[in-house]
Amino acid sequence: MRGGTQISREGAREAGKRLGRVLDALCAMVAPGLSTAALEAQARVLIAKEGAEPAFLGYRPHGAPRPYPAALNVSINEIAAHGIPTEPERVIREGDLVKIDLGLRYRGVVVDAARSVLAGKG
């Protein structure tokens, strides 16, 4: 973060720690039989417990037909990125490659990260 103040650097670090804890918990949940909608619901709970807000939910870039309807992106296998976890809701199967992309806002700082997890024993 070039040129930022000490307060903004500390804020970014704290927001990143909170994001990391939420991603850790979501990745640990990934297992065959879990639905992408369940991941979405848990993401909202975990983000709130961290005192943060989902950054993606309601985001509407210029030209988008509607605001983004979810707190996270969940993509499985051939879907490269930015899958909406409830449209359609999918059930994770053994060996699926699950990509979780999450952004949150904490005290005015927005952070974003993604992880990939193999479901089950692979």
PDB file of C-alpha atoms in Angstrom:
ATOM      1  CA  MET A   1       0.000   0.000   0.000  1.00  0.00           C
ATOM      2  CA  ARG A   2       2.239   2.761  -1.282  1.00  0.00           C
ATOM      3  CA  GLY A   3       1.703   6.209   0.166  1.00  0.00           C
ATOM      4  CA  GLY A   4      -0.856   5.103   2.740  1.00  0.00           C
ATOM      5  CA  THR A   5      -0.911   6.413   6.258  1.00  0.00           C
ATOM      6  CA  GLN A   6      -0.048   4.248   9.238  1.00  0.00           C
ATOM      7  CA  ILE A   7      -3.747   4.147  10.127  1.00  0.00           C
ATOM      8  CA  SER A   8      -4.728   2.911   6.660  1.00  0.00           C
ATOM      9  CA  ARG A   9      -1.988   0.252   6.670  1.00  0.00           C
ATOM     10  CA  GLU A  10      -3.113  -0.981  10.064  1.00  0.00           C
ATOM     11  CA  GLY A  11      -6.737  -0.926   8.915  1.00  0.00           C
ATOM     12  CA  ALA A  12      -5.870  -2.952   5.832  1.00  0.00           C
ATOM     13  CA  ARG A  13      -3.943  -5.477   7.931  1.00  0.00           C
ATOM     14  CA  GLU A  14      -6.837  -5.859  10.351  1.00  0.00           C
ATOM     15  CA  ALA A  15      -9.368  -6.217   7.526  1.00  0.00           C
ATOM     16  CA  GLY A  16      -7.128  -8.818   5.885  1.00  0.00           C
ATOM     17  CA  LYS A  17      -6.887 -10.836   9.095  1.00  0.00           C
ATOM     18  CA  ARG A  18     -10.665 -10.893   9.365  1.00  0.00           C
ATOM     19  CA  LEU A  19     -10.988 -11.927   5.732  1.00  0.00           C
ATOM     20  CA  GLY A  20      -8.462 -14.714   6.310  1.00  0.00           C
ATOM     21  CA  ARG A  21     -10.394 -16.096   9.259  1.00  0.00           C
ATOM     22  CA  VAL A  22     -13.632 -16.158   7.258  1.00  0.00           C
ATOM     23  CA  LEU A  23     -11.932 -17.864   4.299  1.00  0.00           C
ATOM     24  CA  ASP A  24     -10.291 -20.411   6.623  1.00  0.00           C
ATOM     25  CA  ALA A  25     -13.681 -21.353   8.058  1.00  0.00           C
ATOM     26  CA  LEU A  26     -15.401 -21.534   4.660  1.00  0.00           C
ATOM     27  CA  CYS A  27     -12.640 -23.663   3.143  1.00  0.00           C
ATOM     28  CA  ALA A  28     -12.798 -26.032   6.118  1.00  0.00           C
ATOM     29  CA  MET A  29     -16.525 -26.518   5.431  1.00  0.00           C
ATOM     30  CA  VAL A  30     -16.048 -27.658   1.826  1.00  0.00           C
ATOM     31  CA  ALA A  31     -17.101 -31.303   1.616  1.00  0.00           C
ATOM     32  CA  PRO A  32     -19.182 -33.566  -0.602  1.00  0.00           C
ATOM     33  CA  GLY A  33     -22.890 -32.968   0.021  1.00  0.00           C
ATOM     34  CA  LEU A  34     -22.554 -29.299   1.005  1.00  0.00           C
ATOM     35  CA  SER A  35     -24.511 -26.853  -1.131  1.00  0.00           C
ATOM     36  CA  THR A  36     -23.112 -23.618  -2.473  1.00  0.00           C
ATOM     37  CA  ALA A  37     -26.093 -21.845  -0.895  1.00  0.00           C
ATOM     38  CA  ALA A  38     -25.001 -23.196   2.512  1.00  0.00           C
ATOM     39  CA  LEU A  39     -21.542 -21.701   1.950  1.00  0.00           C
ATOM     40  CA  GLU A  40     -23.189 -18.380   1.086  1.00  0.00           C
ATOM     41  CA  ALA A  41     -25.338 -18.434   4.228  1.00  0.00           C
ATOM     42  CA  GLN A  42     -22.357 -19.273   6.424  1.00  0.00           C
ATOM     43  CA  ALA A  43     -20.258 -16.550   4.789  1.00  0.00           C
ATOM     44  CA  ARG A  44     -22.824 -13.942   5.800  1.00  0.00           C
ATOM     45  CA  VAL A  45     -22.833 -15.209   9.404  1.00  0.00           C
ATOM     46  CA  LEU A  46     -19.032 -15.287   9.633  1.00  0.00           C
ATOM     47  CA  ILE A  47     -18.589 -11.849   8.087  1.00  0.00           C
ATOM     48  CA  ALA A  48     -21.061 -10.381  10.585  1.00  0.00           C
ATOM     49  CA  LYS A  49     -19.257 -12.100  13.493  1.00  0.00           C
ATOM     50  CA  GLU A  50     -16.078 -10.349  12.350  1.00  0.00           C
ATOM     51  CA  GLY A  51     -17.861  -6.995  12.573  1.00  0.00           C
ATOM     52  CA  ALA A  52     -17.577  -6.560   8.814  1.00  0.00           C
ATOM     53  CA  GLU A  53     -19.894  -6.320   5.810  1.00  0.00           C
ATOM     54  CA  PRO A  54     -19.862  -8.331   2.563  1.00  0.00           C
ATOM     55  CA  ALA A  55     -18.256  -6.177  -0.136  1.00  0.00           C
ATOM     56  CA  PHE A  56     -19.777  -8.007  -3.120  1.00  0.00           C
ATOM     57  CA  LEU A  57     -23.389  -8.080  -1.922  1.00  0.00           C
ATOM     58  CA  GLY A  58     -25.341  -5.362  -3.701  1.00  0.00           C
ATOM     59  CA  TYR A  59     -22.354  -4.215  -5.759  1.00  0.00           C
ATOM     60  CA  ARG A  60     -23.486  -2.959  -9.152  1.00  0.00           C
ATOM     61  CA  PRO A  61     -20.808  -1.820 -11.579  1.00  0.00           C
ATOM     62  CA  HIS A  62     -21.772   0.510 -14.404  1.00  0.00           C
ATOM     63  CA  GLY A  63     -23.706  -1.385 -17.064  1.00  0.00           C
ATOM     64  CA  ALA A  64     -24.579  -4.381 -14.884  1.00  0.00           C
ATOM     65  CA  PRO A  65     -28.236  -5.402 -15.236  1.00  0.00           C
ATOM     66  CA  ARG A  66     -28.631  -5.800 -11.458  1.00  0.00           C
ATOM     67  CA  PRO A  67     -26.656  -5.678  -8.221  1.00  0.00           C
ATOM     68  CA  TYR A  68     -24.636  -8.756  -7.264  1.00  0.00           C
ATOM     69  CA  PRO A  69     -26.977 -10.916  -5.144  1.00  0.00           C
ATOM     70  CA  ALA A  70     -24.485 -12.731  -2.909  1.00  0.00           C
ATOM     71  CA  ALA A  71     -21.755 -12.213  -0.322  1.00  0.00           C
ATOM     72  CA  LEU A  72     -19.265 -14.449  -2.110  1.00  0.00           C
ATOM     73  CA  ASN A  73     -18.468 -16.088  -5.411  1.00  0.00           C
ATOM     74  CA  VAL A  74     -18.382 -19.884  -5.524  1.00  0.00           C
ATOM     75  CA  SER A  75     -17.249 -21.619  -8.689  1.00  0.00           C
ATOM     76  CA  ILE A  76     -16.982 -25.362  -9.186  1.00  0.00           C
ATOM     77  CA  ASN A  77     -14.762 -27.217 -11.640  1.00  0.00           C
ATOM     78  CA  GLU A  78     -15.145 -25.785 -15.152  1.00  0.00           C
ATOM     79  CA  ILE A  79     -16.554 -22.459 -13.957  1.00  0.00           C
ATOM     80  CA  ALA A  80     -13.453 -20.270 -13.820  1.00  0.00           C
ATOM     81  CA  ALA A  81     -14.634 -17.547 -11.453  1.00  0.00           C
ATOM     82  CA  HIS A  82     -17.451 -15.374 -10.133  1.00  0.00           C
ATOM     83  CA  GLY A  83     -20.133 -18.039  -9.825  1.00  0.00           C
ATOM     84  CA  ILE A  84     -23.224 -16.907  -7.942  1.00  0.00           C
ATOM     85  CA  PRO A  85     -23.700 -19.507  -5.169  1.00  0.00           C
ATOM     86  CA  THR A  86     -27.494 -19.489  -5.379  1.00  0.00           C
ATOM     87  CA  GLU A  87     -27.941 -19.277  -9.171  1.00  0.00           C
ATOM     88  CA  PRO A  88     -28.126 -22.168  -9.564  1.00  0.00           C
ATOM     89  CA  GLU A  89     -27.477 -23.681  -6.174  1.00  0.00           C
ATOM     90  CA  ARG A  90     -25.114 -26.597  -6.631  1.00  0.00           C
ATOM     91  CA  VAL A  91     -24.211 -29.497  -4.368  1.00  0.00           C
ATOM     92  CA  ILE A  92     -20.498 -30.156  -3.992  1.00  0.00           C
ATOM     93  CA  ARG A  93     -19.384 -33.648  -5.000  1.00  0.00           C
ATOM     94  CA  GLU A  94     -16.335 -35.743  -4.193  1.00  0.00           C
ATOM     95  CA  GLY A  95     -13.330 -34.474  -6.138  1.00  0.00           C
ATOM     96  CA  ASP A  96     -14.861 -31.116  -7.108  1.00  0.00           C
ATOM     97  CA  LEU A  97     -12.505 -28.170  -7.330  1.00  0.00           C
ATOM     98  CA  VAL A  98     -14.283 -25.411  -5.397  1.00  0.00           C
ATOM     99  CA  LYS A  99     -13.157 -21.805  -5.809  1.00  0.00           C
ATOM    100  CA  ILE A 100     -14.257 -19.357  -3.117  1.00  0.00           C
ATOM    101  CA  ASP A 101     -13.807 -15.623  -3.731  1.00  0.00           C
ATOM    102  CA  LEU A 102     -14.730 -13.275  -0.900  1.00  0.00           C
ATOM    103  CA  GLY A 103     -14.568  -9.547  -0.340  1.00  0.00           C
ATOM    104  CA  LEU A 104     -15.409  -7.761   2.878  1.00  0.00           C
ATOM    105  CA  ARG A 105     -15.509  -4.216   4.158  1.00  0.00           C
ATOM    106  CA  TYR A 106     -14.163  -3.487   7.633  1.00  0.00           C
ATOM    107  CA  ARG A 107     -14.030   0.073   8.970  1.00  0.00           C
ATOM    108  CA  GLY A 108     -14.105   1.480   5.455  1.00  0.00           C
ATOM    109  CA  VAL A 109     -11.374  -0.803   4.102  1.00  0.00           C
ATOM    110  CA  VAL A 110     -12.300  -3.305   1.389  1.00  0.00           C
ATOM    111  CA  VAL A 111     -10.228  -6.480   1.034  1.00  0.00           C
ATOM    112  CA  ASP A 112     -10.680  -9.377  -1.384  1.00  0.00           C
ATOM    113  CA  ALA A 113      -9.092 -12.817  -1.681  1.00  0.00           C
ATOM    114  CA  ALA A 114      -9.819 -16.190  -3.230  1.00  0.00           C
ATOM    115  CA  ARG A 115      -8.871 -19.785  -2.484  1.00  0.00           C
ATOM    116  CA  SER A 116      -9.339 -23.111  -4.226  1.00  0.00           C
ATOM    117  CA  VAL A 117     -10.197 -26.287  -2.325  1.00  0.00           C
ATOM    118  CA  LEU A 118     -10.517 -29.895  -3.457  1.00  0.00           C
ATOM    119  CA  ALA A 119     -13.649 -31.487  -1.975  1.00  0.00           C
ATOM    120  CA  GLY A 120     -13.269 -34.795  -0.186  1.00  0.00           C
ATOM    121  CA  LYS A 121     -10.330 -37.113  -0.649  1.00  0.00           C
ATOM    122  CA  GLY A 122      -9.845 -36.031  -4.251  1.00  0.00           C
TER     123      GLY A 122
END
